[in-house]
Tab-separated table of C-alpha atoms and ligand atoms in Angstrom:
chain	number	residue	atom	x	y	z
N	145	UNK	CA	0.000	0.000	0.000
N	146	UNK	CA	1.525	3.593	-0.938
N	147	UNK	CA	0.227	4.371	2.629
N	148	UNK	CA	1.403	1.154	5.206
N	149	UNK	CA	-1.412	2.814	7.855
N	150	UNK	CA	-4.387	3.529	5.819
N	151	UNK	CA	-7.711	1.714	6.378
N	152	UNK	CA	-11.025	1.932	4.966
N	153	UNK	CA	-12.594	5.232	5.252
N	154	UNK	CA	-14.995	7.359	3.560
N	155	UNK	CA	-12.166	8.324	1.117
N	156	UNK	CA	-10.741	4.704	0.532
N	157	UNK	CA	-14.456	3.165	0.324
N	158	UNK	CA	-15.237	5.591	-2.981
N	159	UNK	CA	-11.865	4.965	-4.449
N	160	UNK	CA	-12.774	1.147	-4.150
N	161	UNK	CA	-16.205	1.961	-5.779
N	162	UNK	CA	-14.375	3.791	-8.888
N	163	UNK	CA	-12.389	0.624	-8.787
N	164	UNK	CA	-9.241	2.654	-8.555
N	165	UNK	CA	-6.547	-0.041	-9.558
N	166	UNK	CA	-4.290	0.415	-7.201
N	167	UNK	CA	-6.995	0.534	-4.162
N	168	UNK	CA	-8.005	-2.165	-5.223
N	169	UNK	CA	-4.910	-4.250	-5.239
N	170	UNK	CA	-3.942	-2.494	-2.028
N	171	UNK	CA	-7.060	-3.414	0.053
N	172	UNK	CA	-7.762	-7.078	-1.085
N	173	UNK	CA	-4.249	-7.915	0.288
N	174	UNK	CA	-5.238	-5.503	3.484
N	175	UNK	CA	-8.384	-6.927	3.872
N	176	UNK	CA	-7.483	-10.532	3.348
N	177	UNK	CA	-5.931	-10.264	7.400
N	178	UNK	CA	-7.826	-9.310	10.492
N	179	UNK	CA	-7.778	-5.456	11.066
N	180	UNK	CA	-9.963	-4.091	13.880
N	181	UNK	CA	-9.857	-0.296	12.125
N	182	UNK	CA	-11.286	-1.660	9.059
N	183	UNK	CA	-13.893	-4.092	10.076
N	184	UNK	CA	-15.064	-1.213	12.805
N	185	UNK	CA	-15.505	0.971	9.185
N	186	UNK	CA	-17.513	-2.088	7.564
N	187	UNK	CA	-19.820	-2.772	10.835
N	188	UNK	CA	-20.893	0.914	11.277
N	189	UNK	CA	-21.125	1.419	7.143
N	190	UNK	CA	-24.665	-0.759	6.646
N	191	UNK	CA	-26.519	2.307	3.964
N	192	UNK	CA	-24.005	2.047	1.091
N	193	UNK	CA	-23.676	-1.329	0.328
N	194	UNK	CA	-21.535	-0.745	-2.969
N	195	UNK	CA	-19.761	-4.459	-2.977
N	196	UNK	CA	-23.073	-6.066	-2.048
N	197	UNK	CA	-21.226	-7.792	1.313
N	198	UNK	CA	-24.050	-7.644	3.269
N	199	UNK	CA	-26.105	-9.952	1.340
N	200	UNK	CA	-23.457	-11.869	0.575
N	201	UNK	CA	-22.594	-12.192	4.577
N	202	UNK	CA	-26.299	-12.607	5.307
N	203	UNK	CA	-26.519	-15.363	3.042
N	204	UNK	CA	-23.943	-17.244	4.031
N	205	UNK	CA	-24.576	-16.930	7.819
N	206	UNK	CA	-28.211	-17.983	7.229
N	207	UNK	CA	-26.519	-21.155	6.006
N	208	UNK	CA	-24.502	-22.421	8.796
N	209	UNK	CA	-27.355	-24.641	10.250
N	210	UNK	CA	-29.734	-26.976	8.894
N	211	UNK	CA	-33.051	-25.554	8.211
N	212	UNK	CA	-35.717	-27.589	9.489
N	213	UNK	CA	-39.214	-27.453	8.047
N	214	UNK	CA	-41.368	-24.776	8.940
N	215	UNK	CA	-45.186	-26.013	8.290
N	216	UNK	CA	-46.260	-22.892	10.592
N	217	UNK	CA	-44.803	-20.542	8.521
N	218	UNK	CA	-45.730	-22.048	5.391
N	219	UNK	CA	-49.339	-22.226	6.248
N	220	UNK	CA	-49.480	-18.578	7.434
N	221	UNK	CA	-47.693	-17.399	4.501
N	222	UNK	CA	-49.851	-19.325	1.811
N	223	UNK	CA	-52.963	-18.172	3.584
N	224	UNK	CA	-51.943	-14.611	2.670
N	225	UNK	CA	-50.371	-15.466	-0.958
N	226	UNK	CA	-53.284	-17.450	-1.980
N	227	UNK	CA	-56.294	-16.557	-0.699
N	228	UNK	CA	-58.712	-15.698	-2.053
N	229	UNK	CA	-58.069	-17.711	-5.250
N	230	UNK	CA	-56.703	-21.064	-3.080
N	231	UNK	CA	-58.579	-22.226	-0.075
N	232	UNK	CA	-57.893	-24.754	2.437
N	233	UNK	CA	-60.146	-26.378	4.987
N	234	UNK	CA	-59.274	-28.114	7.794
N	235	UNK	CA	-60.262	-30.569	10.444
N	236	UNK	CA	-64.052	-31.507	10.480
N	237	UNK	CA	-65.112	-29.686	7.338
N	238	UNK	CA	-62.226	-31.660	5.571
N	239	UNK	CA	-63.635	-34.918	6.790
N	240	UNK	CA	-67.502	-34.293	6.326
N	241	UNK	CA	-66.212	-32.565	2.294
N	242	UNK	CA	-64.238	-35.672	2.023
N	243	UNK	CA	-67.567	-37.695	2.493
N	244	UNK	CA	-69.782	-36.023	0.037
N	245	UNK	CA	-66.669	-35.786	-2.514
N	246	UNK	CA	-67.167	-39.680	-2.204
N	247	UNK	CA	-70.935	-39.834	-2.922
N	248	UNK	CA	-70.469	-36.829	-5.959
N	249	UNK	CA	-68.003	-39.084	-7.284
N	250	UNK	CA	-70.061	-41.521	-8.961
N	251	UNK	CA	-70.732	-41.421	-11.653
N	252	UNK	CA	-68.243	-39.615	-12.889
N	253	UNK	CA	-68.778	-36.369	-13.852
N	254	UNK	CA	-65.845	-36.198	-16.634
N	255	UNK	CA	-67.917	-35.449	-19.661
N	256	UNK	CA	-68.034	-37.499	-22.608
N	257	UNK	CA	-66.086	-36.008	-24.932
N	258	UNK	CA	-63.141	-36.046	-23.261
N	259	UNK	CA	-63.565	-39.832	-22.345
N	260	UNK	CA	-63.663	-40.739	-25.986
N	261	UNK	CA	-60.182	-38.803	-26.172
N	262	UNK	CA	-57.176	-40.426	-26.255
N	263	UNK	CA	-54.452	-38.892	-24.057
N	264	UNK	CA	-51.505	-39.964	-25.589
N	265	UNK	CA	-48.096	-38.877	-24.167
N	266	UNK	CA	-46.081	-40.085	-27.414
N	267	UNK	CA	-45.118	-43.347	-27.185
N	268	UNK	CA	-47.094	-43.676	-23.943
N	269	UNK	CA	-50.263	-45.842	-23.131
N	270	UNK	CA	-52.975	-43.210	-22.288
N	271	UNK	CA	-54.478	-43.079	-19.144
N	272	UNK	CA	-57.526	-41.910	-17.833
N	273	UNK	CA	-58.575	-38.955	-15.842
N	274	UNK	CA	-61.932	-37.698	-14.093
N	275	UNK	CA	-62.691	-35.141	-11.958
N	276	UNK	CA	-65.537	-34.335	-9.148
N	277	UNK	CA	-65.779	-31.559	-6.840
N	278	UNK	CA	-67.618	-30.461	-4.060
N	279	UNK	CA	-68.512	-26.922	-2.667
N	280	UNK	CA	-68.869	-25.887	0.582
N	281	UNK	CA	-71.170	-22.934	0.485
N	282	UNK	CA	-71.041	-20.187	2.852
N	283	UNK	CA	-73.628	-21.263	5.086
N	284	UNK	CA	-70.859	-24.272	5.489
N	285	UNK	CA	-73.109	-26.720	3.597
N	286	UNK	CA	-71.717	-29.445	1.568
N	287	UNK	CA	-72.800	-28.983	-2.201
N	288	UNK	CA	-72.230	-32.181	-4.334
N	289	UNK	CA	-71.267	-30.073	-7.850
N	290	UNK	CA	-72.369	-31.299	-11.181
N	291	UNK	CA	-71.540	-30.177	-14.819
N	292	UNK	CA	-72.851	-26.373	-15.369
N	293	UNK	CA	-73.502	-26.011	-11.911
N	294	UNK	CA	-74.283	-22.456	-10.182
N	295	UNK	CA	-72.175	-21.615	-7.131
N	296	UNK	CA	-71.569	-18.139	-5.477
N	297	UNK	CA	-68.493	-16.562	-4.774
N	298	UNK	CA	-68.432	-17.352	-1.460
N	299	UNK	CA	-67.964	-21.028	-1.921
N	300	UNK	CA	-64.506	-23.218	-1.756
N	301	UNK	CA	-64.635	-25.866	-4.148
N	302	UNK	CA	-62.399	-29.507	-3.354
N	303	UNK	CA	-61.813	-31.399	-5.827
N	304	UNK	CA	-61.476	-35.480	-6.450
N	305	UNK	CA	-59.570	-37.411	-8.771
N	306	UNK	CA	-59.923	-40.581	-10.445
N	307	UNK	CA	-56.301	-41.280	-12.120
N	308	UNK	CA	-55.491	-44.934	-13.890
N	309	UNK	CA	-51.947	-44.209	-13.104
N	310	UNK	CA	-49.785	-42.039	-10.707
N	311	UNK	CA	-49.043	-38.795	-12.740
N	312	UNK	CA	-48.002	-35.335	-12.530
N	313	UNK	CA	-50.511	-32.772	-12.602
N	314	UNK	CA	-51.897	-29.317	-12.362
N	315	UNK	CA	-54.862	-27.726	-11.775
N	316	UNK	CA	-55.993	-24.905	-13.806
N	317	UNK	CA	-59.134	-22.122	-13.777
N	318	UNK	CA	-60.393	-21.441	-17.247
N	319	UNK	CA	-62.355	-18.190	-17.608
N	320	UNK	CA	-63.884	-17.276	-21.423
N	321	UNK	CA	-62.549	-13.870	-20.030
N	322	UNK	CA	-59.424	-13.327	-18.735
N	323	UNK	CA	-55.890	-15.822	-18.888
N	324	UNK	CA	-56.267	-19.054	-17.333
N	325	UNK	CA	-55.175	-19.114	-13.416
N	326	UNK	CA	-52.923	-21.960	-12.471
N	327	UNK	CA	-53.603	-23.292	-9.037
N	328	UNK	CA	-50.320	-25.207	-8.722
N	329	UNK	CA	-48.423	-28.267	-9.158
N	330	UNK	CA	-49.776	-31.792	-7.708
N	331	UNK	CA	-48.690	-35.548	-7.432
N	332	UNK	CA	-51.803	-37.836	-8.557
N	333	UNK	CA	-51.829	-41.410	-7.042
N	334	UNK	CA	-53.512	-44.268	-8.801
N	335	UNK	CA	-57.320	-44.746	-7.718
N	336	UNK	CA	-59.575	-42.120	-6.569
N	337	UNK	CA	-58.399	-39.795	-3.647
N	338	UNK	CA	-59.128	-35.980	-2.554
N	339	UNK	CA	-56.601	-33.611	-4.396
N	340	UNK	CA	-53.892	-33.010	-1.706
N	341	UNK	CA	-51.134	-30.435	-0.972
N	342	UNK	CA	-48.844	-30.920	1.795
N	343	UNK	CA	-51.477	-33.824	3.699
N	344	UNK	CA	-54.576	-31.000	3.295
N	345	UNK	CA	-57.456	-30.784	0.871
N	346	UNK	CA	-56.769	-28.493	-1.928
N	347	UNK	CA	-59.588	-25.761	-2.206
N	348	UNK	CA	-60.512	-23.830	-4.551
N	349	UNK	CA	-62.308	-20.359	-3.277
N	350	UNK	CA	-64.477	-18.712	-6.431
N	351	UNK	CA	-64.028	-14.981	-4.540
N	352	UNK	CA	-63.734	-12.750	-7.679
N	353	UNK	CA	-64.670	-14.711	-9.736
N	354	UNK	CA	-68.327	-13.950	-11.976
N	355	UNK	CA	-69.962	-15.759	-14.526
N	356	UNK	CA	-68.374	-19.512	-16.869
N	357	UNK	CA	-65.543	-21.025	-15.452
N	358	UNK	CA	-64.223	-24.375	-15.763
N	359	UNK	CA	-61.700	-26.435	-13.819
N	360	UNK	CA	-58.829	-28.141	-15.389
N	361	UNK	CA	-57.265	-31.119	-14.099
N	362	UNK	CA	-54.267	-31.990	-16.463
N	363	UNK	CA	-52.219	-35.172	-15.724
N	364	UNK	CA	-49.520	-36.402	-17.374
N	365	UNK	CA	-48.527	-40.157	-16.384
N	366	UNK	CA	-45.315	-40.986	-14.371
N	367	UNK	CA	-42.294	-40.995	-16.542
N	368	UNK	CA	-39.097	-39.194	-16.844
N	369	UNK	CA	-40.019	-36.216	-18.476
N	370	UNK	CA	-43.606	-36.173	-16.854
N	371	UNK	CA	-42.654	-33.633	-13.865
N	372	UNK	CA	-40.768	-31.213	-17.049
N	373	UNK	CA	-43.829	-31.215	-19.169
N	374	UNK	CA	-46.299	-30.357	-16.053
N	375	UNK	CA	-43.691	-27.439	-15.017
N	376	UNK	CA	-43.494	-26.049	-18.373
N	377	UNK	CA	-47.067	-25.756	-18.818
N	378	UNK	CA	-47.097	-24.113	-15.665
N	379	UNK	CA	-44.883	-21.470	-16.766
N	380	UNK	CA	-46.232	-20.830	-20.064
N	381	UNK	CA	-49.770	-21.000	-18.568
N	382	UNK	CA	-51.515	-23.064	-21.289
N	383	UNK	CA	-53.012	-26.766	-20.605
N	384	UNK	CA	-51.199	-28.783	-23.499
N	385	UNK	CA	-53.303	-31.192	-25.692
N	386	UNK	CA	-51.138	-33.409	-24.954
N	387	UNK	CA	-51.525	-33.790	-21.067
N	388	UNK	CA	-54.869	-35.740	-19.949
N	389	UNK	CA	-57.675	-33.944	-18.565
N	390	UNK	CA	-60.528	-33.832	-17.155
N	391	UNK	CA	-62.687	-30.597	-17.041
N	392	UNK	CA	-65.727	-29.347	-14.603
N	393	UNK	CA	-67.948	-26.417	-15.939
N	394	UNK	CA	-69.443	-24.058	-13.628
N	395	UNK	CA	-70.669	-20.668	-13.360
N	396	UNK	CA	-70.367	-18.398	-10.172
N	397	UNK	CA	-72.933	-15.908	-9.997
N	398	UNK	CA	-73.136	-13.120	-7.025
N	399	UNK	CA	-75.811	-13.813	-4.623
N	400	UNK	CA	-76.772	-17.204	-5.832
N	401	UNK	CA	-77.495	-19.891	-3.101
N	402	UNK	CA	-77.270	-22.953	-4.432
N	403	UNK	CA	-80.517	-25.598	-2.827
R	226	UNK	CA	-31.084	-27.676	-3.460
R	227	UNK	CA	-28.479	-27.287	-6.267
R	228	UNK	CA	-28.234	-23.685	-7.901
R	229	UNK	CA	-30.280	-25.475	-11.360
R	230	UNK	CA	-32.669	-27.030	-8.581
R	231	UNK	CA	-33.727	-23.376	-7.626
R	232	UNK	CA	-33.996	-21.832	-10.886
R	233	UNK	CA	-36.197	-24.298	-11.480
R	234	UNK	CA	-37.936	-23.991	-8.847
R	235	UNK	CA	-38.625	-19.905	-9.281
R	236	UNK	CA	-39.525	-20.043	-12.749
R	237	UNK	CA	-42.085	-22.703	-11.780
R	238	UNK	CA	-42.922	-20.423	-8.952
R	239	UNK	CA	-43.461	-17.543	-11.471
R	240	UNK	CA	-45.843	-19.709	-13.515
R	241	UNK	CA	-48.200	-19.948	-10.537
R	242	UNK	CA	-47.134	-23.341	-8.960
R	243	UNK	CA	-47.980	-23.310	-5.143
R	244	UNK	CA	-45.584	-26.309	-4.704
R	245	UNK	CA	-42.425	-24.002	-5.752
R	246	UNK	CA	-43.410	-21.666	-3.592
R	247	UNK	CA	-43.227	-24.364	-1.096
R	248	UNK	CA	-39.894	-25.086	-1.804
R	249	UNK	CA	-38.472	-22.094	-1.697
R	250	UNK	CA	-39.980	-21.081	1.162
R	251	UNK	CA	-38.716	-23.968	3.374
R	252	UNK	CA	-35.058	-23.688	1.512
R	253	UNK	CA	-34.756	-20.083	2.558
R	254	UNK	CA	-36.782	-19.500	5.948
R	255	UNK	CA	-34.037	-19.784	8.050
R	256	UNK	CA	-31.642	-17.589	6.603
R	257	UNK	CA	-34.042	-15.086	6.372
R	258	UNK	CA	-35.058	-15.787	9.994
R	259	UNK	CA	-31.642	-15.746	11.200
R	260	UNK	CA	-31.219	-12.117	9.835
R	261	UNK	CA	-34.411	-10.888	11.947
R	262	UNK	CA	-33.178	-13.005	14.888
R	263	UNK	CA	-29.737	-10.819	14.829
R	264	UNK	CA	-31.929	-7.997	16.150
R	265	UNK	CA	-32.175	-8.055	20.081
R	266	UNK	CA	-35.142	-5.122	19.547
R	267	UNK	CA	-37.461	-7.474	17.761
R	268	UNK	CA	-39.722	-9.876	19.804
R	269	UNK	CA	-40.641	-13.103	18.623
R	270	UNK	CA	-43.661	-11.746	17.233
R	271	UNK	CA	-42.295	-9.079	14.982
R	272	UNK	CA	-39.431	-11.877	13.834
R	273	UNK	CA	-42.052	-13.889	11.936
R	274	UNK	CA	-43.870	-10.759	10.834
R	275	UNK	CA	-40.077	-10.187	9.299
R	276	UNK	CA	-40.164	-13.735	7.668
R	277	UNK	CA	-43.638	-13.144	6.499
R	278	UNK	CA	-43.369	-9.946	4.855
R	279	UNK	CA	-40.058	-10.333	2.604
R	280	UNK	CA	-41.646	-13.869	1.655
R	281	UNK	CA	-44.930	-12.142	0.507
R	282	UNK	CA	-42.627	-8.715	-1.143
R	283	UNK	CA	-40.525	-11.403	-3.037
R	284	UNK	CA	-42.946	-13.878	-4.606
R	285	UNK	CA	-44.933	-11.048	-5.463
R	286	UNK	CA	-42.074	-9.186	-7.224
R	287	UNK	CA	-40.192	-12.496	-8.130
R	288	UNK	CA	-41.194	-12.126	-11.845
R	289	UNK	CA	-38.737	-8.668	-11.556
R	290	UNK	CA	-35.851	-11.125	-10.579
R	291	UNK	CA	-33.307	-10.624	-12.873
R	292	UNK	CA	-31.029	-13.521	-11.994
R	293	UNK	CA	-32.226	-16.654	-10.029
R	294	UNK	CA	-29.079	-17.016	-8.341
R	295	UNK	CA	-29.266	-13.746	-6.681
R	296	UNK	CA	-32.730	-15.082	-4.979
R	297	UNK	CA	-31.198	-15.761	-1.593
R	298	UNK	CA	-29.224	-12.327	-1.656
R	299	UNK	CA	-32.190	-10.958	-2.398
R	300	UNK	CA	-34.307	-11.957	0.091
R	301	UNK	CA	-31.399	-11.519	3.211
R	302	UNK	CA	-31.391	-7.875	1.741
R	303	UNK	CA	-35.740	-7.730	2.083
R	304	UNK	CA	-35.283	-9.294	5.723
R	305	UNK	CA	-32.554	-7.228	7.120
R	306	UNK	CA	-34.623	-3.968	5.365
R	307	UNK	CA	-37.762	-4.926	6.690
R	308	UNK	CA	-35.664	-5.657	10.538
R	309	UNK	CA	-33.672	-2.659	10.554
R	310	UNK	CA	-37.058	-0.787	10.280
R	311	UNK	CA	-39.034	-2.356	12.443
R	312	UNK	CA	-36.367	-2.597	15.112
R	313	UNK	CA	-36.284	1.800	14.796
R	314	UNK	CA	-40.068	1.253	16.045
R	315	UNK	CA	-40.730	2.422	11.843
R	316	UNK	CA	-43.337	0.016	10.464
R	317	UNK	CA	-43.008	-0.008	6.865
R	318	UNK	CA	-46.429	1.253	4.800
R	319	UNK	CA	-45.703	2.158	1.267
R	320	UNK	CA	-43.460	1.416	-1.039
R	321	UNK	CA	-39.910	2.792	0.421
R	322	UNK	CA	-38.018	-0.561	1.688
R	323	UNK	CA	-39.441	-2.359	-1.259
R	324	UNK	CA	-38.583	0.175	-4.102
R	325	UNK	CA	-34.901	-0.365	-2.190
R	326	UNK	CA	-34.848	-3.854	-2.099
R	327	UNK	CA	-35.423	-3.929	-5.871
R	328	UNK	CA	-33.505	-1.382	-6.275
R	329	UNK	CA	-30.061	-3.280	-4.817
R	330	UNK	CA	-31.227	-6.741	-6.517
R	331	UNK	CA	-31.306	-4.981	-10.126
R	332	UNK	CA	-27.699	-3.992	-9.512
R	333	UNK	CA	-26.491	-6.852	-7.695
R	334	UNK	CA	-22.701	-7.643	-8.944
R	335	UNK	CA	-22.424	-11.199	-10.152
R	336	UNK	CA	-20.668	-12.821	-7.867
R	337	UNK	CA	-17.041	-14.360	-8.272
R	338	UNK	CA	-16.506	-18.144	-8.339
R	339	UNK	CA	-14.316	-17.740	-5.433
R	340	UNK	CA	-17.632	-16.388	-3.400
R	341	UNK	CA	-20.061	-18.658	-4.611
R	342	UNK	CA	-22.303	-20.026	-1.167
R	343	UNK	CA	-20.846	-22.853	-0.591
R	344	UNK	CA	-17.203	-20.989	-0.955
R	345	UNK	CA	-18.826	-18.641	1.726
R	346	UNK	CA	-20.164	-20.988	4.276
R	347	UNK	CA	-16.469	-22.502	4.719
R	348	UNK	CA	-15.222	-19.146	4.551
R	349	UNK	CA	-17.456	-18.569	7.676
R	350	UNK	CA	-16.927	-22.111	9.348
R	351	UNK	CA	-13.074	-21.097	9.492
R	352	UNK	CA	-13.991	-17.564	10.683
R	353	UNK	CA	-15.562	-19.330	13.688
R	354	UNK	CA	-13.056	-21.971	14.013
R	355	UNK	CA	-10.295	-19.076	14.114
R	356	UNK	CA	-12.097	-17.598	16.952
R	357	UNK	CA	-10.386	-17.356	20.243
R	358	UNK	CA	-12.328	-19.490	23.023
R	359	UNK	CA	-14.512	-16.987	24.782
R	360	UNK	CA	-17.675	-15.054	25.153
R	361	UNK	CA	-17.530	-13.715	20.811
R	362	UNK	CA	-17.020	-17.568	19.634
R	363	UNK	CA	-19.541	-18.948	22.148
R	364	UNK	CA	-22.321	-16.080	20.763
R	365	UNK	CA	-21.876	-16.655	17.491
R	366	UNK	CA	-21.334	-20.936	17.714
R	367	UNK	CA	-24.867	-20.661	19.490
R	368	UNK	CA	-26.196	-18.018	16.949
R	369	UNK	CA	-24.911	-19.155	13.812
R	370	UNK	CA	-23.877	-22.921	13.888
R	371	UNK	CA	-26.576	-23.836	16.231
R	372	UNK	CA	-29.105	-22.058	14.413
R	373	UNK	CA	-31.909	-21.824	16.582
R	374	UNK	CA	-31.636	-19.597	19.177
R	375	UNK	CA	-32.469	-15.490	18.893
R	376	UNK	CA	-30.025	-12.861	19.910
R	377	UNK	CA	-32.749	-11.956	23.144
R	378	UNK	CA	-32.498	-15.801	24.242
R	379	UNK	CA	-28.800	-16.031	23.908
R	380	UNK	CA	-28.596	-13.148	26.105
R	381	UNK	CA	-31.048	-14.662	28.696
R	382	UNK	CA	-28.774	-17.945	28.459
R	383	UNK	CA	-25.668	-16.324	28.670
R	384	UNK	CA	-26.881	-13.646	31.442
R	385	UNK	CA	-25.891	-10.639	29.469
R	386	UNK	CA	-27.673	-7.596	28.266
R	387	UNK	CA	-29.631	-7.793	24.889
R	388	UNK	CA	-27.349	-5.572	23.073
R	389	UNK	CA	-24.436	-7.203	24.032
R	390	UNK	CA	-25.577	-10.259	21.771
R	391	UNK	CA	-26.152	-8.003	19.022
R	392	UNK	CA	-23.187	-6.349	18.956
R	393	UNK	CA	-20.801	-9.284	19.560
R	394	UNK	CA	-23.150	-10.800	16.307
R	395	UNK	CA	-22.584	-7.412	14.460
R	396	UNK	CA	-18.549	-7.172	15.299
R	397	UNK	CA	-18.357	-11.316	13.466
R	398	UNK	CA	-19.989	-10.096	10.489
R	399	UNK	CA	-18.390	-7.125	10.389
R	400	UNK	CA	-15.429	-9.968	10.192
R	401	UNK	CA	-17.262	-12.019	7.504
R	402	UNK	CA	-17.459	-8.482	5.396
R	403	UNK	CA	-13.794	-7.863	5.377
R	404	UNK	CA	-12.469	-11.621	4.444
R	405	UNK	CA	-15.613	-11.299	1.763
R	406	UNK	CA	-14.546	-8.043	0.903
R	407	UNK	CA	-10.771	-9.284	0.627
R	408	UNK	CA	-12.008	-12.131	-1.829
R	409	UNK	CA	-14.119	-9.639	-3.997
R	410	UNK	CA	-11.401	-7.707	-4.532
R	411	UNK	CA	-8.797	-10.306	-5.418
R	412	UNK	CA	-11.401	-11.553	-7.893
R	413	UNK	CA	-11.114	-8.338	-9.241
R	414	UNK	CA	-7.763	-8.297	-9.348
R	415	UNK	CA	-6.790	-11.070	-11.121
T	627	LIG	ZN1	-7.356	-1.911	8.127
């Protein structure tokens, strides 16, 4: 260093930031030992983070221990993120929604159409997909929902899958109006089970939402590139041809009360 | 999580998948914890507020992320924002901390090879190790390494005043700045 004594200071800090050559050649070998003056200068200076250090010290320090899972947290957070668009019930409710999800269930209420379809990854056997739902309306009523159905805002929709393979899937909200919402990412498991996330129902609130909407379930069977192919669609926002599905139409209109 | 594993991750985040969201969320809680948890002033209370609000700022803004890699800069930079001003008694309303958050992501330097995380964390581990045995080491082993404890309840355990913690935590990563710093530097050098 031209000067053996000097330290970082207000003067030294900006000639570092201009990346004065011969600062910086100076202070990475000053730096690179323990010096009280300087690191007394980096713990007071916190507002002009020129180098980015902090983040780079916070980052690393954050990483020192094991993070363990944090369900709390989670929940709270996706609570705020999500709702109103994602709803999740717990305890009783789940139970008693879980029951009528198993009466709505048959028969199925995947519509004809898309039965005759053939869902053909390429070179894949196609499998088959259906889809029932039920709402739980604000007076906390169970509502068994069929095709074309009326529901209000208010309600939280759970939906139930009938998969002839375990697949990768996502669930989607079509409106005629606006771009297609995607609700997330999901595992399916062979048979006929509640859509899950994390050991809870998945719900679906309608809060916003006014007039033809239909829920997508699109599955794509187990495979290598099955968990790519559901991930891209979620980015792009589109439900593939590809991808099998199974569709529920319904129409959310203010002030309706389903009987 | 590899650095591909979270790119992934936040680009399936940005299409809408809750499951992402998941993920990152339980990758990076405790780092952003740990930055609130530094801060004697904040109560247990106003720690997970901390947590909660730079989890909510950056998935909402995450589309704005320039580089993936800078995510977990990025959100230590939200959290200690969001804990410097709630431990001055400021609650942030508006659009201030934020516009500054995004603000120092946007013109985040790539980082160096020679600082890449994992470089870091044994950068850090040797910082500790280095330590003399005594009341700075056995702070920071139980704040850092341990990773569970806040700055108020290592100050209850250790009988000392609140800001004592804090500013034997705040001298060690004023350390931790000046060996990064060092490395920066040489990277720049060369
Ligand atoms: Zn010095």
């Amino acid at each position: 260093m031209s000067d053996a004594s000097r330290h970082l200071d207000a003067r030294s800090w900006k000639a570092l930031r201009d990346k004065s050559p011969e600062e910086v050649a100076d202070f990475s070998t000053h730096l690179s030992q323990p010096c009280e003056v300087c690191e007394a200068f980096l713990e007071r200076s916190d507002e002009d983070d020129a180098f980015g250090v902090e983040s780079l010290a916070d980052e690393a320090l954050g990483s020192m221990s094991t993070p363990r899972e944090d369900a709390v947290g989670w929940a709270r957070l996706r609570r705020r993120l999500w709702t109103p668009r994602r709803a999740w019930l717990a305890g009783a409710v789940a139970v008693a929604a879980a029951a009528v999800v198993a009466i709505a269930v048959l028969p199925p209420v995947a519509s004809k159409e898309h039965e005759d379809r053939s869902w053909r990854l390429k070179g894949v056997a196609p499998m088959s997909l259906e889809l029932s739902a039920v709402a739980r309306l604000p007076d906390g009523t169970l509502h068994a929902v069929t095709e074309d159905d009326l529901l209000p805002p208010e309600a939280v929709v759970l939906v139930r899958y009938r998969a002839s393979e375990v697949s990768d899937a996502m669930l989607v909200l079509e409106s005629p109006e606006g771009p297609a919402q995607m609700l997330g990412g999901y595992t399916l498991e062979a048979g006929t089970h509640d859509l899950k996330e994390a050991g809870e129902l998945a719900g679906v609130s309608l809060a916003g939402e006014h007039g033809p909407r239909v829920l997508v379930l699109a599955a794509w069977p187990r495979g290598p590139r099955s968990a790519a192919a559901r991930d891209a669609a979620l980015t792009q926002r589109l439900v593939p041809e590809e991808a099998a599905q199974a569709r529920l139409r319904l129409r959310v209109e203010p002030g309706y009360v389903a009987p | 999580m590899t650095e591909e594993e979270i790119s992934a991750c936040i680009q399936r985040a940005n299409g809408g998948a809750q499951d992402a969201h998941r993920e990152l969320y339980q990758r990076f809680h405790a780092s952003v914890r740990r930055v609130a948890l530094g801060y004697s002033a904040l109560g247990p209370a106003e720690v997970e507020d901390v947590v909660q609000e730079t989890f909510v700022r950056a998935f909402r803004e995450l589309a704005r992320l320039e580089h993936p890699r800078a995510f977990g800069r990025w959100l230590v930079t939200i959290a200690r924002h969001h804990s410097q001003a709630l431990s001055r008694g400021a609650r942030i309303r508006g659009r201030a901390a934020e516009d500054l958050a995004l603000e120092l992501e946007t013109s985040m330097p790539a980082i160096p090879p020679a600082l890449t995380l994992e470089r870091r964390v044994v950068v850090v581990r040797e910082l500790i190790e280095g330590l003399p045995e005594g009341p700075e080491k056995e702070t920071v082993r139980l704040f850092y390494l341990e990773g569970e404890l806040s700055a108020r309840e290592i100050a209850e355990r250790l009988g000392l005043g609140k800001s004592a913690v804090t500013m034997r935590l705040e001298r060690f990563r004023a350390r931790v700045k000046r060996e990064l710093l060092a490395r920066l530097l040489a990277a720049g050098v060369e």
